[in-house]
Coordinates of C-alpha atoms and ligand atoms in Angstrom, one line a residue:
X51 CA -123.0 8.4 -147.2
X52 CA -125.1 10.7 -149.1
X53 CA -126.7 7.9 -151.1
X54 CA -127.7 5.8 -148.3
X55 CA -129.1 8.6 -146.7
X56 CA -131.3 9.3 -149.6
X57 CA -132.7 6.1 -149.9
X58 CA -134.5 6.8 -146.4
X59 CA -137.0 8.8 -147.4
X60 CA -139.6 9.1 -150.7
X61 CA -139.0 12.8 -152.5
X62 CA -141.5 15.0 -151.9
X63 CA -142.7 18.1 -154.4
X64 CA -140.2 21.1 -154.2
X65 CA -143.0 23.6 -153.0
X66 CA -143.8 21.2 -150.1
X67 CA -142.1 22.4 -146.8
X68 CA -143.6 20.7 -144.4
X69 CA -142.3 18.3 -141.5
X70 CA -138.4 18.2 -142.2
X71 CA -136.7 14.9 -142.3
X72 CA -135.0 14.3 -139.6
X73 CA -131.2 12.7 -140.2
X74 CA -130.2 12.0 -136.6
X75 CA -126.2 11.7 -135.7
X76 CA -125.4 8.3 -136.5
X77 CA -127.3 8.6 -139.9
X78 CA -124.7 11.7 -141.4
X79 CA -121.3 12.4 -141.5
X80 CA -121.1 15.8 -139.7
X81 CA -120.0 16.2 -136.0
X82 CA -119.7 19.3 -134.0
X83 CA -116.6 19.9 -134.3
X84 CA -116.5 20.7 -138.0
X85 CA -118.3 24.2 -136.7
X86 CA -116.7 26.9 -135.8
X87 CA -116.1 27.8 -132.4
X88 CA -117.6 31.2 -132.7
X89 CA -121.0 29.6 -134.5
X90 CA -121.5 26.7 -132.0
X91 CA -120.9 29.8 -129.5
X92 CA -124.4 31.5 -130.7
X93 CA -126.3 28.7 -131.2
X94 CA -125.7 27.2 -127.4
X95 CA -126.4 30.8 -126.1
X96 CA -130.0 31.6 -128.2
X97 CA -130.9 27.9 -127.3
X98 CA -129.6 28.4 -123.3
X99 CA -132.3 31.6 -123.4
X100 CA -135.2 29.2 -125.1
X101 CA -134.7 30.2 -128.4
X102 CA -134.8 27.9 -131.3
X103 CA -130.9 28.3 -133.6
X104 CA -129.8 26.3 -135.8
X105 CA -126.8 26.0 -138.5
X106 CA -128.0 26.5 -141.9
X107 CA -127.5 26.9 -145.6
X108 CA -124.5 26.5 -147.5
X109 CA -122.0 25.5 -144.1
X110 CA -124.5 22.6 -143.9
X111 CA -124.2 21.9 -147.6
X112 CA -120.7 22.4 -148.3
X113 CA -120.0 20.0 -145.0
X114 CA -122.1 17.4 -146.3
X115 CA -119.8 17.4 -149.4
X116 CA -116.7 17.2 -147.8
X117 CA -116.1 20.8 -148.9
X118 CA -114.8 23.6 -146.1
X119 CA -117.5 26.4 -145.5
X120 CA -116.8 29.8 -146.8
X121 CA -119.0 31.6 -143.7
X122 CA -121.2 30.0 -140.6
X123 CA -124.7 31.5 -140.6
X124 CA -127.0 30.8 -138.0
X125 CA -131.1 30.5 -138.2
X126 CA -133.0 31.7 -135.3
X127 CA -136.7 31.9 -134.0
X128 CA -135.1 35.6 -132.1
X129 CA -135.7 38.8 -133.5
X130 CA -133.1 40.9 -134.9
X131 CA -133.4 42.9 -131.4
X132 CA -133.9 40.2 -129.2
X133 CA -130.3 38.9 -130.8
X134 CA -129.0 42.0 -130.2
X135 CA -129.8 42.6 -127.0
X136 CA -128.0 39.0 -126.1
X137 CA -124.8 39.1 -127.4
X138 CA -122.2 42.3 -126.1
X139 CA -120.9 42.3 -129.2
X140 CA -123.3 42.3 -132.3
X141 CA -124.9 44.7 -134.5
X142 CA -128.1 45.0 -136.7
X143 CA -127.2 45.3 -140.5
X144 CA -129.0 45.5 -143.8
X145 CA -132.5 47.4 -144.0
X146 CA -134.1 45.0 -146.9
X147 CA -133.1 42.0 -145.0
X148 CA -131.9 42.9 -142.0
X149 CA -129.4 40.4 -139.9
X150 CA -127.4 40.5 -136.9
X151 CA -123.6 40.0 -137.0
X152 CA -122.2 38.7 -133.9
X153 CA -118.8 39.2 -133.5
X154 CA -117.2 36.0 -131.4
X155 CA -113.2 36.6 -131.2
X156 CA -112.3 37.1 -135.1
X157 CA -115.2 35.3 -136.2
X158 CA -118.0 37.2 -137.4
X159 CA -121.4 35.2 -137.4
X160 CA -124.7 35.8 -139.8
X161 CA -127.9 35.7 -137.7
X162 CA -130.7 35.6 -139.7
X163 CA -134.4 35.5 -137.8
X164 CA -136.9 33.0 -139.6
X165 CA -138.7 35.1 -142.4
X166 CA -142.0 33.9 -143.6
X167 CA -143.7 34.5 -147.0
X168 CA -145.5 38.1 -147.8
X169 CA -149.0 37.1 -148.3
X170 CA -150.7 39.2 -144.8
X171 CA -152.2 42.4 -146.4
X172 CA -151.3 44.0 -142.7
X173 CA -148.1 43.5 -143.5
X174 CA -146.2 46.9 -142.1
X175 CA -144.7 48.4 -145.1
X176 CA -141.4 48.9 -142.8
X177 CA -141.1 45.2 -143.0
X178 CA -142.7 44.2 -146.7
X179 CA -142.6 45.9 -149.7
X180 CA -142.7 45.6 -153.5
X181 CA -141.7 46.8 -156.6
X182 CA -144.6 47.2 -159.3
X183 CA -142.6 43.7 -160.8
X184 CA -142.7 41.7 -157.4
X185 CA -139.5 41.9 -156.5
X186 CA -139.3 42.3 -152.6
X187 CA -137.6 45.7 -151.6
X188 CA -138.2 44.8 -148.3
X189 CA -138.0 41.2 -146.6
X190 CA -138.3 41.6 -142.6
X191 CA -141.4 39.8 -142.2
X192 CA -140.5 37.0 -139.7
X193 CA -141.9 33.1 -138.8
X194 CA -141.6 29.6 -138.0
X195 CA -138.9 27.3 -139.3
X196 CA -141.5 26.1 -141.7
X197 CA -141.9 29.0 -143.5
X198 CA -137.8 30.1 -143.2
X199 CA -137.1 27.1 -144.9
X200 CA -140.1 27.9 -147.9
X201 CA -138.1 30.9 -147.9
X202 CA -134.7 29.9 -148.9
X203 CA -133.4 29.6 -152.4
X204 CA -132.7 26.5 -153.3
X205 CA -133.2 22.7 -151.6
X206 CA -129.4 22.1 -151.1
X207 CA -129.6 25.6 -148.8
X208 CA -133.0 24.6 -146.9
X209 CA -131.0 22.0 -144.6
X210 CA -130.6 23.1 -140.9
X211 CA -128.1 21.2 -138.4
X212 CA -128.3 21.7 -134.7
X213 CA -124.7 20.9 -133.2
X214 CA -126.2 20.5 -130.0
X215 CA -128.4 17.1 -130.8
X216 CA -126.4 16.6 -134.0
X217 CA -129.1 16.2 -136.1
X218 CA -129.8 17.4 -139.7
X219 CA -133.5 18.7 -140.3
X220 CA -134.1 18.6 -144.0
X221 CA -137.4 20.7 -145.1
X222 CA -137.3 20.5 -148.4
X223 CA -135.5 17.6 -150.3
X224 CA -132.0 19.1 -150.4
X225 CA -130.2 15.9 -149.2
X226 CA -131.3 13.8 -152.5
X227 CA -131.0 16.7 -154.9
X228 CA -127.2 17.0 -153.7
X229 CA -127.0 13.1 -154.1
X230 CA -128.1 13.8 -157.5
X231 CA -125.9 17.5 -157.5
X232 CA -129.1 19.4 -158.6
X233 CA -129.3 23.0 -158.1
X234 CA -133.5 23.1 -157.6
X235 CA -135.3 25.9 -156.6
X236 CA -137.5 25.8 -154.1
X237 CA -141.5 27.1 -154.8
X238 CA -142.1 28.5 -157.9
X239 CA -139.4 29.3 -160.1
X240 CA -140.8 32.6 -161.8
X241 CA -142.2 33.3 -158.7
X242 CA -139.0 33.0 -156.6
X243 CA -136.8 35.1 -159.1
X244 CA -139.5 37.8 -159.4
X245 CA -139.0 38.1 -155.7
X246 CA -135.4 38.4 -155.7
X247 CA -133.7 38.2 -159.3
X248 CA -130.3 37.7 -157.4
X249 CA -131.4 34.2 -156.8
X250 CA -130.8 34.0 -160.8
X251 CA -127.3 34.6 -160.3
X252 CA -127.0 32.3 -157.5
X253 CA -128.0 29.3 -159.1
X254 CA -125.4 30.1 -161.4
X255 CA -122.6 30.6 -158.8
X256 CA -123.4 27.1 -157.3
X257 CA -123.9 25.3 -160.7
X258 CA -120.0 26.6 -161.0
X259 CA -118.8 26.3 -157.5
X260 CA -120.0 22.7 -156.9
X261 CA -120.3 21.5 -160.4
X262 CA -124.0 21.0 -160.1
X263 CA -126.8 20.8 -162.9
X264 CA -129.6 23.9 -162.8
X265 CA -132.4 21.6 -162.8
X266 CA -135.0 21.6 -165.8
X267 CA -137.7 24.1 -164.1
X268 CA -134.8 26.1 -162.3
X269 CA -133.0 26.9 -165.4
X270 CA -136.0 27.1 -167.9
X271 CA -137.2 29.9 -165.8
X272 CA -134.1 32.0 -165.7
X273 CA -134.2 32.3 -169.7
X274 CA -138.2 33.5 -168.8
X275 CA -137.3 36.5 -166.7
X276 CA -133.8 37.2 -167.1
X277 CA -134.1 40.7 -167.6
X278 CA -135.1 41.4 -164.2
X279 CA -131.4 41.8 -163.3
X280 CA -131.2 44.9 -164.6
X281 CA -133.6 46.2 -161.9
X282 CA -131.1 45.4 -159.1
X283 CA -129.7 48.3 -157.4
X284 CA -125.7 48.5 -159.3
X285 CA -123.9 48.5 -155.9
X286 CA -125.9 45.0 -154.9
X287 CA -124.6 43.7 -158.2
X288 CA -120.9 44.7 -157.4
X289 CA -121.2 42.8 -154.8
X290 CA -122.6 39.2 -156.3
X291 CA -120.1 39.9 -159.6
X292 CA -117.1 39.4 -157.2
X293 CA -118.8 36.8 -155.7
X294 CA -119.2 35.3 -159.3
X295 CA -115.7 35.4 -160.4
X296 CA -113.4 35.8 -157.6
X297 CA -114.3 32.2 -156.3
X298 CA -111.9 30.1 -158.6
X299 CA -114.5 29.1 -161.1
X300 CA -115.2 32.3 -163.0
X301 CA -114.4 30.5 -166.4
X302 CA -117.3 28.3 -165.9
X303 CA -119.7 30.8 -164.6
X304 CA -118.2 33.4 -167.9
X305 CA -119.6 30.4 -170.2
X306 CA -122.7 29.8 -167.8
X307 CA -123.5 33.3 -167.3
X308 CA -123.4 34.0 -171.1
X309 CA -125.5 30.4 -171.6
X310 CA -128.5 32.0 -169.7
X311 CA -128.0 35.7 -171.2
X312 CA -127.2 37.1 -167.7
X313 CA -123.5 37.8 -169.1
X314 CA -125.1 41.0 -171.1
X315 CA -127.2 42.2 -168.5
X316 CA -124.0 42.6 -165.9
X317 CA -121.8 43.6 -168.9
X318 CA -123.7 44.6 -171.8
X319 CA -121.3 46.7 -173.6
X320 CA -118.7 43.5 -173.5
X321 CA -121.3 41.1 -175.0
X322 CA -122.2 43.7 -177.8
X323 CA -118.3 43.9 -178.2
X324 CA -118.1 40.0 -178.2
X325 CA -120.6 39.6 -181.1
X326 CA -117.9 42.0 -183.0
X327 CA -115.5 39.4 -182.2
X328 CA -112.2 40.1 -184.2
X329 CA -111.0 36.8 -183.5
X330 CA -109.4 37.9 -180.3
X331 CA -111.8 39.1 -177.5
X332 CA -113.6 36.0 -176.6
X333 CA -110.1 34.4 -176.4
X334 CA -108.4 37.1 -174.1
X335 CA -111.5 37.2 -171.7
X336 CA -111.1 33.5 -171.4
X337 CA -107.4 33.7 -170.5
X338 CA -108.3 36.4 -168.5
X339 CA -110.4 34.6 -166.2
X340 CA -108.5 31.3 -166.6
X341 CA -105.6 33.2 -165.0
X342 CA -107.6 34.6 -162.5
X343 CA -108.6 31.2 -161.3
X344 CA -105.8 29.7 -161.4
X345 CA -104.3 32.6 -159.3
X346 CA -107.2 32.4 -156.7
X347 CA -107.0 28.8 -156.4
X348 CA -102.9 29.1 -155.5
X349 CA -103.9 31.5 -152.8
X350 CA -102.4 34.7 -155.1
X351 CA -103.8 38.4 -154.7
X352 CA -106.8 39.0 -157.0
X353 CA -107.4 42.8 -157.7
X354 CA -110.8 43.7 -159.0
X355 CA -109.3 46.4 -160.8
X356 CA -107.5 44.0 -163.3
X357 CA -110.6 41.6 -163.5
X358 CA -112.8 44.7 -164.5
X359 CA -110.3 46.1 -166.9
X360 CA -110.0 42.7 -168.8
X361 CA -113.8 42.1 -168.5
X362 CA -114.1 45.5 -170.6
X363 CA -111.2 45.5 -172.7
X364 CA -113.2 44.4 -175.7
X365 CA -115.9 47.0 -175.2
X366 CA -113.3 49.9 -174.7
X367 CA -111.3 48.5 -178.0
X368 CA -115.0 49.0 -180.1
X369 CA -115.6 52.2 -178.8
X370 CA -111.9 53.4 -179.2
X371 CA -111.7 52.7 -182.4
X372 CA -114.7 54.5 -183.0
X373 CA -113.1 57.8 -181.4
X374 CA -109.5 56.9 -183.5
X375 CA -112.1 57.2 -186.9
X376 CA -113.3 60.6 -185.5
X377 CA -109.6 61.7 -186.3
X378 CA -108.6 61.6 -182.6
X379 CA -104.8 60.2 -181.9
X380 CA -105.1 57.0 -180.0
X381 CA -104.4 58.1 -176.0
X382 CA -106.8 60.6 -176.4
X383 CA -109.1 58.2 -178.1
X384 CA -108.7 55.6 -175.8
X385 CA -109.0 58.1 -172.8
X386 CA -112.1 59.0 -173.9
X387 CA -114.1 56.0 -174.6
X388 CA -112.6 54.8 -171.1
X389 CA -114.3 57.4 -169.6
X390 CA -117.3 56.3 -171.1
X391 CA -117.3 52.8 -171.2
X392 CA -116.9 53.1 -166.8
X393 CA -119.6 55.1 -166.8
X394 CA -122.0 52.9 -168.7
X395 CA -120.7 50.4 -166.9
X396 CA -120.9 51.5 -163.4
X397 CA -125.2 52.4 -164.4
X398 CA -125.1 48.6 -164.3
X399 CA -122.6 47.4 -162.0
X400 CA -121.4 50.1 -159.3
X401 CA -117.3 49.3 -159.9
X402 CA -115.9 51.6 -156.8
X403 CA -113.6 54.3 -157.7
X404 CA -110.6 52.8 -156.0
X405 CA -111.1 50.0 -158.8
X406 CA -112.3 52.0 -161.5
X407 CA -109.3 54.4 -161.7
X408 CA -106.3 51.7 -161.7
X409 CA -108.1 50.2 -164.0
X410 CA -107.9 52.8 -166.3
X411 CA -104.3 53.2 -165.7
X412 CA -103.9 49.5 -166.8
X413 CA -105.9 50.3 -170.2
X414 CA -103.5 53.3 -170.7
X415 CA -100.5 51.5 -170.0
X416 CA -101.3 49.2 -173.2
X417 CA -100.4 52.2 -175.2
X418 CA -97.7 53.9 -173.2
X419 CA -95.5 50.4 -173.1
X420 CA -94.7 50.0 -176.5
X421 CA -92.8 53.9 -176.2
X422 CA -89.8 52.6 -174.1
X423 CA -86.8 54.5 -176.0
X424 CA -84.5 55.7 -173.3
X425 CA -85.4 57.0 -170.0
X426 CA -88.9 56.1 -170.9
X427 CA -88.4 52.3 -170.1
X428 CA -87.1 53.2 -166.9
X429 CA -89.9 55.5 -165.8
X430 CA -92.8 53.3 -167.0
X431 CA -90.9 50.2 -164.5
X432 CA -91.2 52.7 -161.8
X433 CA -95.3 53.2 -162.7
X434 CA -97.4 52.0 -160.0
X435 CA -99.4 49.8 -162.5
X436 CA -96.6 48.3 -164.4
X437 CA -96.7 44.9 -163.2
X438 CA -100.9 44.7 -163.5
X439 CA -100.2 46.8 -167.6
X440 CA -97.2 43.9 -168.4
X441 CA -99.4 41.2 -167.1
X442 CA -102.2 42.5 -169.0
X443 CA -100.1 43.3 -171.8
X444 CA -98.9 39.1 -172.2
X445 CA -102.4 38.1 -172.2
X446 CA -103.2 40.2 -175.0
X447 CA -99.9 38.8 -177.1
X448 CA -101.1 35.8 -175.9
X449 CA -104.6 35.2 -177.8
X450 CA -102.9 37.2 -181.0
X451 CA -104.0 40.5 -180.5
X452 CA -100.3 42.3 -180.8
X453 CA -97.3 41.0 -182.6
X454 CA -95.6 39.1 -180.2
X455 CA -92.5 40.6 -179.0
X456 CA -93.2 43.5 -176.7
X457 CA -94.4 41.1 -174.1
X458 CA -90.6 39.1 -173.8
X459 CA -88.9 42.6 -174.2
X460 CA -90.5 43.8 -170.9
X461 CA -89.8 40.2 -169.2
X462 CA -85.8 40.6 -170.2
X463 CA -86.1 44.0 -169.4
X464 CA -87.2 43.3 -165.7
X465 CA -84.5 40.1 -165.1
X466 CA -81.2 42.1 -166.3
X467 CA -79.4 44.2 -164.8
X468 CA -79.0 48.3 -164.8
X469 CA -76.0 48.2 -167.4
X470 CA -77.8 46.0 -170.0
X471 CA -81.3 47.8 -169.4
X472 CA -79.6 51.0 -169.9
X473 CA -78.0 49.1 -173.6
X474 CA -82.2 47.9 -174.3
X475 CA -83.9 51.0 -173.6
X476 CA -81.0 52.8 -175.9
X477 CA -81.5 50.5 -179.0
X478 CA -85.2 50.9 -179.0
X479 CA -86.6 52.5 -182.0
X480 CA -89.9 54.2 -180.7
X481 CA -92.4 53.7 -182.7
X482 CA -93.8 56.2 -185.0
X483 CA -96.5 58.0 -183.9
X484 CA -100.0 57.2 -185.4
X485 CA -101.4 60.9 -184.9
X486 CA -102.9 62.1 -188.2
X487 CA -102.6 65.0 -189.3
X488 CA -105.8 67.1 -189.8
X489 CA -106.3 68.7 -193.1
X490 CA -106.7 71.6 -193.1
X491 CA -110.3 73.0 -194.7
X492 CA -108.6 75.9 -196.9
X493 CA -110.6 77.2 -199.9
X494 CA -108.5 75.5 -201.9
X495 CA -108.8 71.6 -200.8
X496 CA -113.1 72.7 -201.7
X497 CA -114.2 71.6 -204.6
X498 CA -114.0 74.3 -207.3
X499 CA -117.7 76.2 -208.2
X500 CA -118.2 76.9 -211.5
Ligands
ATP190 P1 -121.7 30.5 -149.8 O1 -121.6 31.1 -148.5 O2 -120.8 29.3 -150.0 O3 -121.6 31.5 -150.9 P2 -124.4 30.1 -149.0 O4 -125.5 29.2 -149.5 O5 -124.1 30.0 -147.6 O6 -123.2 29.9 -150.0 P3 -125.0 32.8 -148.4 O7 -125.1 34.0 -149.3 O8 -124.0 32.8 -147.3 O9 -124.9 31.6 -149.3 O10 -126.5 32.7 -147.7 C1 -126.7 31.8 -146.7 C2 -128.1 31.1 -146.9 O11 -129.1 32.1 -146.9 C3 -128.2 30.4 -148.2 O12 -127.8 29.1 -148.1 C4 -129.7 30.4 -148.4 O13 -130.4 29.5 -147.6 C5 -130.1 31.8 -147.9 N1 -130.1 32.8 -148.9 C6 -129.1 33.6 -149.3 N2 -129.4 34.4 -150.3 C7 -130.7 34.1 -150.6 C8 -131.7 34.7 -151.5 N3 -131.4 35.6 -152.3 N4 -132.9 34.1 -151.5 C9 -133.2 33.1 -150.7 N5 -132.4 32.6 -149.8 C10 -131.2 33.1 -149.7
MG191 MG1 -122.8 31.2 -146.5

């Protein structure tokens, strides 16, 4: 369908936005009904009051693929107030690009007024302003459909559908680049990532999600400027990491993320780590995320806490060992460099507490397991975090990194009954512990003055 539809009209250059192509409703495969309730909802109520809406960005992308939209967000010629003031039950949110959430049963639906580009020196500062490297801190200055479309990321997102006439209105040259499952940016690429350097790790996120090629000038540009991440506020980066890797692809973004050297900007302890690879770090973050997908995709709880903790584990095993030289027995070391391996962390990518402190409880788990003599097994099954520590524990016998063993004691341990745990947890040997002793610095152990 998508290749016929192509064929109807000659590409244009990607910084052109002019007079959309219009794919009426006998030309595309969507229909109404594919929208949500909730979404259709808005749109026939801002058009009933004379207002322009339209469906747009990736519900009109993913549709067009066959694939089912993660969110409905809707494009209109309304201010954020006028939308507000229409629908009962909405609210204005965001203050550098502010949007209206409409609330329509369960649904919640994105309204986004048309933006336009920043280029009026009357610009209120309220509604435009820049950092000193052109990224916009604030992007509430509004316009036509014209410019809203010379403002969105990428072709495949520039596409608008308008449930009410059924047609698709294409502005920029998305339909043939998703015939050809490019990712292309639309204007200029330096530009465009100056402005936002999010837009870097979008491109990724799609190049994963729908299997796409960056194209040439869209991905040449990230290796230009990727530093500019590390300017975006830590919480805003929580937020689009999660988005990264809790979609079911975050093996292939891992690999992508460390192609364009965006990996050690997020996590740049982890990819100093990684270049120290003992053999075994590169492995377990693999399986880590491997598991992760494969849990997401079965419809299985994801917590962040575990994804973080594995993420990290080779960073916090550098900087332990460092402490353990320093003479410090291993909990303490470990505690330590947990401590600050978050808090470097979190100057980059604001992990929340609630995430930050079972994750720690995961790490210290990897040394409490192993001590399981008597009672000890039974109060470690009773932990809180036991099932994330064993699971975390198998991935790390898994690529090699402990003697295999501990991992299939815990799983028999779990699947017998109270009699023959009580006979396992007797017939452990603990093992010794690794605490050196200081020496003491007594006049004698100086060397001898003449
Ligand atoms: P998905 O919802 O599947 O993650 P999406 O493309 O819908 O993908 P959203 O974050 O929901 O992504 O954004 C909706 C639309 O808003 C995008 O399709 C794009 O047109 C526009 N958009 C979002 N973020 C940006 C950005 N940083 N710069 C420019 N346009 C953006
Ligand atoms: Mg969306």
């Amino acid at each position: 369908m998508l290749k016929k539809l192509s064929k109807m009209f000659r590409r244009r250059s990607p910084t052109a936005v002019n007079e959309p192509h219009i794919i009426s409703s006998e030309q595309h495969p969507l229909s109404p009904e594919q929208i949500s309730a909730g979404a259709r909802k808005v749109v026939e109520q801002l058009s009933s009051d004379g207002y322009e809406a339209f469906l747009v960005g990736g519900c009109v992308r993913d549709l067009l693929m066959g694939l089912k939209p993660k969110d409905f967000d809707v494009a209109t010629d309304a201010t954020p107030e006028q939308v507000n003031q229409l629908f009962r039950r909405s609210r204005i949110v965001g203050r550098r690009f502010q949007i209206v959430h409409v609330r329509m049963g369960s649904e919640i639906i994105e309204v986004t007024t048309f933006r336009a580009h920043h280029t009026d020196k009357k610009n209120n500062r309220d509604d435009s302003r820049r950092s000193s490297k052109g990224m916009l801190l604030r992007d509430n200055i509004f316009g036509s459909i014209n410019d809203d479309a010379s403002r969105r990321d990428f072709t495949m997102n520039a596409l608008y559908y308008h449930p009410q006439d059924n047609s698709i209105y294409d502005y920029a040259d998305g339909l043939p680049d998703i015939e050809q499952r490019l990712i292309h940016i639309i204007g200029s690429p330096v530009e465009r990532y100056r402005e936002d350097p999010v837009r870097m790790l979008r491109a990724i996120r799609f190049a994963a999600k729908l299997g796409f090629q960056i194209e040439d000038n869209t991905a040449a540009a990230i290796t230009k400027v990727h530093n500019l991440l590390a300017d975006i506020p830590p919480a805003r980066l929580f937020d689009e990491v999660l988005k990264l890797l809790m979609n079911g692809h975050a093996l292939v973004t891992f690999h992508l993320l460390r192609q364009y050297q965006l990996f050690g900007i997020l996590f740049p302890a982890t990819e100093e780590a990684l270049a120290n690879d003992p053999g075994y770090y590169l492995p377990f973050v693999e399986k880590a995320l491997t598991n992760t997908d494969i849990r997401i995709r079965s419809g299985m709880r994801v917590t962040p806490a575990f994804l973080f903790a594995a993420l990290l584990w080779p960073a916090l095993k550098e900087l332990s060992k460092q402490f353990e030289q320093g003479d410090a027995p291993p909990l303490y070391a470990l505690q330590q460099a947990a401590g600050e391996i978050t808090t470097r962390q979190c100057q980059r990518v604001a992990i929340p507490r609630r995430f930050t402190l079972p994750m720690r409880e995961i790490w210290e788990l990897q040394l409490r397991l192993p001590r399981r003599a008597g009672s000890q097994a039974f109060r470690l099954l009773e932990n809180k975090r036991f099932r994330a520590g064993y699971d975390f524990l198998l991935l790390r016998e898994d690529v090699g990194e402990i003697e295999p063993g501990l991992g299939d004691w815990w799983t028999k341990f779990q699947d017998v009954d109270e009699d023959k745990r009580q006979a396992m947890a007797e017939s452990v040997q603990q093992p010794k512990n690794k605490r050196r002793r200081r020496r003491k610095k007594t006049p004698s152990s100086k060397p001898a003055h003449d």
